[in-house]
GROMACS .gro file of C-alpha atoms in nm:
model
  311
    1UNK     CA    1  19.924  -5.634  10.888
    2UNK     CA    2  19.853  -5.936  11.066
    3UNK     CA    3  20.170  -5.925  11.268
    4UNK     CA    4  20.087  -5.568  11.424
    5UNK     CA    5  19.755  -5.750  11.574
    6UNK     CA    6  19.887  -5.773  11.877
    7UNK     CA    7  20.026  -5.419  11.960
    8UNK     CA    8  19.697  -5.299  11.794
    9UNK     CA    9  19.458  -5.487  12.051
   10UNK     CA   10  19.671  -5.405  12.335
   11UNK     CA   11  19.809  -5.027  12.290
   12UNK     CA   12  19.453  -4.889  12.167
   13UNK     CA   13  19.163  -4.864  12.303
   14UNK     CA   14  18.883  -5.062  12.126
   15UNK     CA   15  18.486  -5.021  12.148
   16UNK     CA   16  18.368  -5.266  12.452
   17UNK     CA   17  18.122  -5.573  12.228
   18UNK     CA   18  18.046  -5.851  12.397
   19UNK     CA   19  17.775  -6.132  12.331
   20UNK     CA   20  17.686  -6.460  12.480
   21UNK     CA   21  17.739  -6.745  12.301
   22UNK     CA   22  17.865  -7.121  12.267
   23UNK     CA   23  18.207  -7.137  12.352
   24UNK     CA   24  18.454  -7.313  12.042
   25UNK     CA   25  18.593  -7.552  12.294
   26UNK     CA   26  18.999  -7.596  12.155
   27UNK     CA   27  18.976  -7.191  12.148
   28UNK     CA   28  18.840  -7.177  12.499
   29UNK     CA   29  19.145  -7.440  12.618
   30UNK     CA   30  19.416  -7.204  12.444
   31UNK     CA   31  19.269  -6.892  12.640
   32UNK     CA   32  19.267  -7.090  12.955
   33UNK     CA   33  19.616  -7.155  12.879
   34UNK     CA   34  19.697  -6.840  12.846
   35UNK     CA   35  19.533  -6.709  13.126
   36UNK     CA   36  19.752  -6.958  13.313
   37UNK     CA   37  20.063  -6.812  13.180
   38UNK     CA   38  20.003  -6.468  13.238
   39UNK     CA   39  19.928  -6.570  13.601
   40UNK     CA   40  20.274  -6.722  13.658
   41UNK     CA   41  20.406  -6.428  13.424
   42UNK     CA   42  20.564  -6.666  13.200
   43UNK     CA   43  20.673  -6.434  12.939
   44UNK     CA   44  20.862  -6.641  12.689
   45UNK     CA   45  20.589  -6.894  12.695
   46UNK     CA   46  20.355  -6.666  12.608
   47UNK     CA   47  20.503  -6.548  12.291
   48UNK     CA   48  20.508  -6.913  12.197
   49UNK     CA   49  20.113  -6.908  12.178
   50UNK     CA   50  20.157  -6.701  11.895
   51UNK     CA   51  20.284  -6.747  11.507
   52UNK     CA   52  20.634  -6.722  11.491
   53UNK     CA   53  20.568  -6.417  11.232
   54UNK     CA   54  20.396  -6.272  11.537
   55UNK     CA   55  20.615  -6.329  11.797
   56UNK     CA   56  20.924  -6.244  11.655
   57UNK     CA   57  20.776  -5.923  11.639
   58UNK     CA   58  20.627  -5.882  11.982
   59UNK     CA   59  20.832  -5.531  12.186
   60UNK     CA   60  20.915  -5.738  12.547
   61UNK     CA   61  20.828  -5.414  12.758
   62UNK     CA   62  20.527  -5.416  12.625
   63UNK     CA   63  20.485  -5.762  12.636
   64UNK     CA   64  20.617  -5.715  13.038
   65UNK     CA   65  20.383  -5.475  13.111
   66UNK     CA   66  20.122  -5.604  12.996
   67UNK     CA   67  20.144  -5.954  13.167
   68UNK     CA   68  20.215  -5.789  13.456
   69UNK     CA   69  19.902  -5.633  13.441
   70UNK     CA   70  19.672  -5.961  13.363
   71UNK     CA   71  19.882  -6.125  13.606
   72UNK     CA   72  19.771  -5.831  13.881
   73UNK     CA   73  19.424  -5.865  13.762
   74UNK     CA   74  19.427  -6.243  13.811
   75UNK     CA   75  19.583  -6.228  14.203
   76UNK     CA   76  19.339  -5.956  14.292
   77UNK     CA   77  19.014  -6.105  14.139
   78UNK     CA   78  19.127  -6.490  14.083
   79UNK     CA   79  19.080  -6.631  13.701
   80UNK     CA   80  18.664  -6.645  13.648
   81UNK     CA   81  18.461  -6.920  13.556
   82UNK     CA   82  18.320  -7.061  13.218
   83UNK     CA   83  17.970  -6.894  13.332
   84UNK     CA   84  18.151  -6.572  13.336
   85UNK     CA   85  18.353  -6.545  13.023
   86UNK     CA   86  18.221  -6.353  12.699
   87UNK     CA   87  18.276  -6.349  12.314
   88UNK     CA   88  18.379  -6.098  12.062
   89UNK     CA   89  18.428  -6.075  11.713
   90UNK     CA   90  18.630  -5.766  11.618
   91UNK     CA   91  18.660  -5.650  11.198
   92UNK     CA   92  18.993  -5.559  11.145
   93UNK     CA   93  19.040  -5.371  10.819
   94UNK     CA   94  19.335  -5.483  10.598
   95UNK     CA   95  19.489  -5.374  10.306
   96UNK     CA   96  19.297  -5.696  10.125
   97UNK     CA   97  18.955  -5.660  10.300
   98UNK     CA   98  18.891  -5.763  10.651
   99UNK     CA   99  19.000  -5.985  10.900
  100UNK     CA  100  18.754  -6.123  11.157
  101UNK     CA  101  18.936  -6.198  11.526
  102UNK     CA  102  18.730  -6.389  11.769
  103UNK     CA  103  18.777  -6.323  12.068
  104UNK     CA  104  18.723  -6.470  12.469
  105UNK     CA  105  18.694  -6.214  12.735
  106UNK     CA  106  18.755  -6.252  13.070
  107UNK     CA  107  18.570  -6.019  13.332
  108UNK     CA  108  18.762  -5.885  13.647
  109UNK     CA  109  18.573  -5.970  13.903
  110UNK     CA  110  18.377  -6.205  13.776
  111UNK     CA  111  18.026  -6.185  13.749
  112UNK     CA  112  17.748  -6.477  13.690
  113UNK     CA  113  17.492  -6.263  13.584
  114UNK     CA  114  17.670  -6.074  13.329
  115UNK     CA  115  17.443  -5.763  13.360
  116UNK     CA  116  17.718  -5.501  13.375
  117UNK     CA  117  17.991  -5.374  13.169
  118UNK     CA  118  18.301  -5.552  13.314
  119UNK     CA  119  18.580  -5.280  13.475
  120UNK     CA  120  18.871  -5.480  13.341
  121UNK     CA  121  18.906  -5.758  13.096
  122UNK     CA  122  19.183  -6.013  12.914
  123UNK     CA  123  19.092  -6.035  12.602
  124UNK     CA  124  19.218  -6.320  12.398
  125UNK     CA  125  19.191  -6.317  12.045
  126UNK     CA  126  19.226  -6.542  11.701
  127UNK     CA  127  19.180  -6.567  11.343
  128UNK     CA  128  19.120  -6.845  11.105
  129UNK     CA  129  19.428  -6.870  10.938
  130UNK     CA  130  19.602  -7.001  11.237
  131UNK     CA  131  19.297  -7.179  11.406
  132UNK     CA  132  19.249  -7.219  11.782
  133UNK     CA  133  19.528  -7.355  11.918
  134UNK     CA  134  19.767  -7.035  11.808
  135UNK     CA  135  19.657  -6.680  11.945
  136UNK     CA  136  19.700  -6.345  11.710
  137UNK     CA  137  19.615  -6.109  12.027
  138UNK     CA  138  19.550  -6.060  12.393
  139UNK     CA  139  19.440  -5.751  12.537
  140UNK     CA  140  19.475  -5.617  12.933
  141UNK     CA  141  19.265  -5.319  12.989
  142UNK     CA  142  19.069  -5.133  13.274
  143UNK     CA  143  18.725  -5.015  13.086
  144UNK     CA  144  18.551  -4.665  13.096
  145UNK     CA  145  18.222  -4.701  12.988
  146UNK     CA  146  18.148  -4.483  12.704
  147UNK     CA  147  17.924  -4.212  12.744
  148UNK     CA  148  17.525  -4.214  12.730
  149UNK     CA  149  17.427  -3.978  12.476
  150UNK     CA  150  17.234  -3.698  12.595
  151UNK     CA  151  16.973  -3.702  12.409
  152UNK     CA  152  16.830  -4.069  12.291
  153UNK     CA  153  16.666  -4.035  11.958
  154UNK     CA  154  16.430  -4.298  11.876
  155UNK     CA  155  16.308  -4.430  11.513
  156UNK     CA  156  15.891  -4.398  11.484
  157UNK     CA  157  15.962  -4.693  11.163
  158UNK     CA  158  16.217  -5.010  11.177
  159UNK     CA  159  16.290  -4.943  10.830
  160UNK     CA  160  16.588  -5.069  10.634
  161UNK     CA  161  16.771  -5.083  10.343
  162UNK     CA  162  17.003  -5.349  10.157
  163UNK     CA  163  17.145  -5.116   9.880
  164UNK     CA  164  17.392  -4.967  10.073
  165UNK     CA  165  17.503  -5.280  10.307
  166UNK     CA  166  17.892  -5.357  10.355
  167UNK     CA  167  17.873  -5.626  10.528
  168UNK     CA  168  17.617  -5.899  10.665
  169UNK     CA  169  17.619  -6.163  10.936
  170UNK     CA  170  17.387  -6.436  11.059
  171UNK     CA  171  17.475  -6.624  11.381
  172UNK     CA  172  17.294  -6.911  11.456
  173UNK     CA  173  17.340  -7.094  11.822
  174UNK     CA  174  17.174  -7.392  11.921
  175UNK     CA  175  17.209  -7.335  12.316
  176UNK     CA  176  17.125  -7.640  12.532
  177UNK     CA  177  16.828  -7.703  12.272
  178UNK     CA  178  16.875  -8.092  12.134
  179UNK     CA  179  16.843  -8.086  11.755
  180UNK     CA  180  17.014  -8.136  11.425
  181UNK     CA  181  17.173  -7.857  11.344
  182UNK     CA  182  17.517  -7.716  11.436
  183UNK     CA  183  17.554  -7.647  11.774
  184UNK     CA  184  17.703  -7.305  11.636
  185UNK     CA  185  17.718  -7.166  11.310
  186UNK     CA  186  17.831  -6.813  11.114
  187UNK     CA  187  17.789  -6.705  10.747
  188UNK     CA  188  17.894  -6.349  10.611
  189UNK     CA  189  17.963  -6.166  10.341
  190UNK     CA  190  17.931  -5.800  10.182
  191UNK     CA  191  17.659  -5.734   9.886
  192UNK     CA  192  17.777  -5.939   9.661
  193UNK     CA  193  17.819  -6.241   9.901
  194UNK     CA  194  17.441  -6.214   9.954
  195UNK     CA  195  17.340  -6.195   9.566
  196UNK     CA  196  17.559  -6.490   9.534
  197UNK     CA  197  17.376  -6.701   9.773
  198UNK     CA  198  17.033  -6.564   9.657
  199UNK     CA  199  16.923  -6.420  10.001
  200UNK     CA  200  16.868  -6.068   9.879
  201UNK     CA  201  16.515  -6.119   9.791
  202UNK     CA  202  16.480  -6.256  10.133
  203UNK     CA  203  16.644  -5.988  10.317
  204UNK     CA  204  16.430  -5.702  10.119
  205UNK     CA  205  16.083  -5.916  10.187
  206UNK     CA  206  16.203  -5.945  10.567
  207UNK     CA  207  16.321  -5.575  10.591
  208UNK     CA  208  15.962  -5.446  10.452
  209UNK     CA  209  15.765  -5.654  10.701
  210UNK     CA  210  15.970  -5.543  10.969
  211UNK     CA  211  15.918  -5.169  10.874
  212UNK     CA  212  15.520  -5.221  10.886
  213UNK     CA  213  15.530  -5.384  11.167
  214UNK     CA  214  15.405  -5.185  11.526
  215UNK     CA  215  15.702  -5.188  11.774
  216UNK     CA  216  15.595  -5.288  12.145
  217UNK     CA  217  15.872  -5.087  12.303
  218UNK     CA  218  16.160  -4.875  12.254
  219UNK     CA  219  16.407  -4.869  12.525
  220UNK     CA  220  16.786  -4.790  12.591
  221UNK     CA  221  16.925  -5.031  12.844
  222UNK     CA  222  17.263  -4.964  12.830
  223UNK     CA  223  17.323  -5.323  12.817
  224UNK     CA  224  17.341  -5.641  12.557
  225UNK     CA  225  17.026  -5.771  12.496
  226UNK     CA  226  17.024  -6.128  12.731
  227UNK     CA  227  16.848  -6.439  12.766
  228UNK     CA  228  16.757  -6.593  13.110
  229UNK     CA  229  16.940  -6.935  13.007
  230UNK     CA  230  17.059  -7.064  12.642
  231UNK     CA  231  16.768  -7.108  12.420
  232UNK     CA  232  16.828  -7.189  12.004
  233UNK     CA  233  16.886  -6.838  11.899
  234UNK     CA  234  16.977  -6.634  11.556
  235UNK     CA  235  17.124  -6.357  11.463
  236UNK     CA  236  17.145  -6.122  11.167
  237UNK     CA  237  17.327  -5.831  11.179
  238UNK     CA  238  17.464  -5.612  10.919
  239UNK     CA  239  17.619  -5.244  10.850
  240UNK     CA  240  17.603  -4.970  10.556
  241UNK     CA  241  17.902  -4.836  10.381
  242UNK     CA  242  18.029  -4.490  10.528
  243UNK     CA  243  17.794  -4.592  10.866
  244UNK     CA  244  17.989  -4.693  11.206
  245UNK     CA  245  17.638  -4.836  11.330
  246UNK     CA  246  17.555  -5.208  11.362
  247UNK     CA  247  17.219  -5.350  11.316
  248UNK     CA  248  17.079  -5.670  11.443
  249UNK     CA  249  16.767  -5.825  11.432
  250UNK     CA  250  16.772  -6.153  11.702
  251UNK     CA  251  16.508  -6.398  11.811
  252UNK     CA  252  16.464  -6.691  12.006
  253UNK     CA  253  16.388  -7.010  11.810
  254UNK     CA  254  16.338  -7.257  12.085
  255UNK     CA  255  16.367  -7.203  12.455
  256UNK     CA  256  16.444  -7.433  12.684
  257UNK     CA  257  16.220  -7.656  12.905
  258UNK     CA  258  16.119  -7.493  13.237
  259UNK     CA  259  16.333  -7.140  13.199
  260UNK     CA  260  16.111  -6.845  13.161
  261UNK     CA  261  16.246  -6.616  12.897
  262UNK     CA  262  16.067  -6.281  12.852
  263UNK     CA  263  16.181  -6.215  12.513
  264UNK     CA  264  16.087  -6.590  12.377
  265UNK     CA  265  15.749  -6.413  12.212
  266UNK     CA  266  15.969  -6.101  12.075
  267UNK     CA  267  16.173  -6.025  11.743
  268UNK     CA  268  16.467  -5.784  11.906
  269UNK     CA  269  16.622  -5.483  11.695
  270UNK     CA  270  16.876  -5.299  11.819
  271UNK     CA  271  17.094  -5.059  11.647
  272UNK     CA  272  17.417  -4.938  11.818
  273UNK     CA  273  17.809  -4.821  11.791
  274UNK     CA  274  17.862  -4.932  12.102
  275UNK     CA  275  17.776  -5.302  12.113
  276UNK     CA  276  17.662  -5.267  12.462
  277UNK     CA  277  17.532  -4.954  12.470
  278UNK     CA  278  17.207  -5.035  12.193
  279UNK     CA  279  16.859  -4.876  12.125
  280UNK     CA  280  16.625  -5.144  12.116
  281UNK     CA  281  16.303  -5.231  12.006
  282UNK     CA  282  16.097  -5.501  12.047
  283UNK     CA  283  15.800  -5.629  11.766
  284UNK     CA  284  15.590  -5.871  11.871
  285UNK     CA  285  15.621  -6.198  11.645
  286UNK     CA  286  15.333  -6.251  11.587
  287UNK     CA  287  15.320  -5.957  11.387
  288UNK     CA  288  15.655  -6.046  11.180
  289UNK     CA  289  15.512  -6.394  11.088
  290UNK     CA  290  15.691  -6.425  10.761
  291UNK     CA  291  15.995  -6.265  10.902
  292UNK     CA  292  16.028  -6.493  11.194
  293UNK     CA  293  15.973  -6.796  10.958
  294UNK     CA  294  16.248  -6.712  10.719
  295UNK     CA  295  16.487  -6.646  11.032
  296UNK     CA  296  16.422  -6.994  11.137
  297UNK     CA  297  16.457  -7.114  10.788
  298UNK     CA  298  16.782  -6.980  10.769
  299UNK     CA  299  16.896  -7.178  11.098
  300UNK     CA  300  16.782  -7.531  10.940
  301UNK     CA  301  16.907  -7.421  10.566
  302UNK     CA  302  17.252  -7.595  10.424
  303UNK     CA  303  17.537  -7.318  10.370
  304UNK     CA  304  17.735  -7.573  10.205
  305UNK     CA  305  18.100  -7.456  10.190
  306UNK     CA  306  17.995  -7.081  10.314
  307UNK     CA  307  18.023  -7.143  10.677
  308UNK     CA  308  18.270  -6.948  10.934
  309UNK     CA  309  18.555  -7.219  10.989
  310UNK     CA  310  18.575  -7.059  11.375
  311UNK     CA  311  18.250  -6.837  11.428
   0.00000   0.00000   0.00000
C-alpha cells in the first residue's frame, strides 16, 4: 500500500485541508529541498527523496509531468515564504488500519494572510515510518474550490456523542507562547484508544456541557477558522463510524502579548467535509467553564509513550 502513496496523492484529486500550525523543522528542510529540485527539474534526484520501495516504483512520465508542472508553478509565482506555507494531515486507509501523512503545502502565489483557498499547491507529504528526512508523496495540482451547498443547515444544539467515534485527535501548539510544554504535540486513537487512556469520562462530561451551552453565533465562512498571530492553542477533533464529517472543538489557551485576537474569549466548533469549507459556531467560555478547563488540562497532562512521533 504504502508504495502506491505517491501515484495516489498525485493522480487523484483529494479534499483541500489545511491548518496553521508549528512547522516540524527537519520536515520543513526536506520540503524545501524538494521544492528546490522540482525547480531545476531534477528528476532522478527527486526519486532519491523517497524509500527505495517507493521509488523503484515511481512511472517517470508521471514523475515528468508532474515536475514539470511544480517546476512551472515555481517560475511563474517564485517558491513562497515560511509565512505562507500550510499543514495537512491526510488518513490514508490501509489494509491494517490507517496511515497518517503529514503534509507541507505550498500556495501558488503566495499569500501572507492566508485568507483564501490557494489556486495551486505542492504538496509534500510523510509518514512516520520513514521520518522527515525521506518523503512518501508530493502532489502538483491547480484547485477548484468545492461547491457551497445551497442550502446551509444549521444545528439549534452542539450536541455529541462518543459511542459511535472512529477516531479522535487532540493537537496541542504552543505558538510563540514561552512555557513548558511541547512546542507541538498530537495524541490519537479510535474508541478503544480513549478507554485505554481513561479520557472517555472526560470527553462525555465535556460533550454534555457543550450541548447546554448557548451558542453566540453560527456562521459559514468558507474558510479555516484563523488566529491573528500564534497564540497556545488546542485542538480536539474526532469522527463517527459510517460519517465523512470532521468535528473539532478549538480554543485559545494563551495569546500573545500585544496581538488582538477576537476569538481569545471563544470555544470554536466547527463541523465540516471540507476542511475549509466548515459551519461554525462560537460558545462563549465563559459558559463552557469546565470544558475549557479540561481542554487546558489536557495541554499540560503527560501522554507518556502515546504521543505522535511527527504530529
Amino acid at each position: 500500500m504504502i508504495k502506491n502513496i505517491l501515484i495516489i496523492f498525485m493522480l487523484f484529486t483529494v479534499n483541500y485541508s489545511s491548518s496553521q500550525g508549528k512547522f516540524n523543522e527537519e520536515r520543513l528542510k526536506t520540503s524545501k529541498k524538494l521544492i528546490a529540485l522540482i525547480e531545476k527539474k531534477e528528476y532522478q534526484e527527486i526519486k532519491k527523496l523517497f524509500p527505495d520501495e517507493i521509488s523503484k516504483n515511481i512511472p517517470e512520465k508521471a514523475l515528468k509531468y508532474y515536475v514539470d508542472m511544480g517546476s512551472t508553478f515555481i517560475s511563474k509565482y517564485g517558491i513562497p515564504t515560511d509565512e505562507s506555507l500550510l499543514t495537512k494531515v491526510n488518513i490514508v486507509p490501509t489494509k491494517t488500519g490507517v496511515v497518517m501523512v503529514n503534509s507541507i503545502l505550498f500556495p501558488f502565489p503566495a499569500t501572507k494572510e492566508k485568507s483564501t483557498m490557494p489556486k495551486r499547491i505542492i504538496e509534500v507529504g510523510f509518514i512516520e515510518k520513514y521520518g522527515n528526512k525521506k518523503i512518501v508523496s508530493f502532489k502538483v495540482a491547480e484547485l477548484q474550490p468545492p461547491p457551497a451547498p445551497k442550502e446551509i443547515i444549521y444545528l439549534d444544539k452542539l450536541e455529541f456523542r462518543t459511542d459511535s467515534i472512529s477516531k479522535w485527535r487532540i493537537y496541542y501548539s504552543k505558538g510563540n507562547i514561552k512555557n513548558k510544554n511541547r512546542e507541538v504535540f498530537a495524541v490519537s486513537g479510535n474508541l478503544d484508544e480513549m478507554k485505554k487512556l481513561q479520557i472517555e469520562t472526560d470527553y462525555k462530561n465535556l460533550l454534555k456541557e457543550l450541548a447546554e451551552a448557548p451558542i453566540k453565533e453560527k456562521l459559514y465562512p468558507n474558510d479555516i477558522v484563523r488566529f491573528n498571530g500564534k497564540p497556545e492553542n488546542i485542538t480536539l477533533s474526532w469522527q463517527y463510524q459510517g460519517d465523512n464529517k470532521f468535528y473539532r472543538i478549538s480554543m485559545i489557551i494563551n495569546k500573545e502579548k500585544n496581538v488582538e485576537e477576537p476569538l481569545n474569549n471563544f470555544v470554536i466548533v466547527s463541523t465540516s467535509i471540507f476542511a475549509n469549507q466548515p459551519t461554525v459556531y462560537y460558545v462563549e467560555k465563559n459558559k463552557v467553564k469546565k470544558l475549557v478547563y479540561k481542554l487546558t488540562e489536557f495541554s499540560k497532562r503527560d501522554w507518556k509513550d502515546k504521543y505522535e512521533k511527527n504530529p
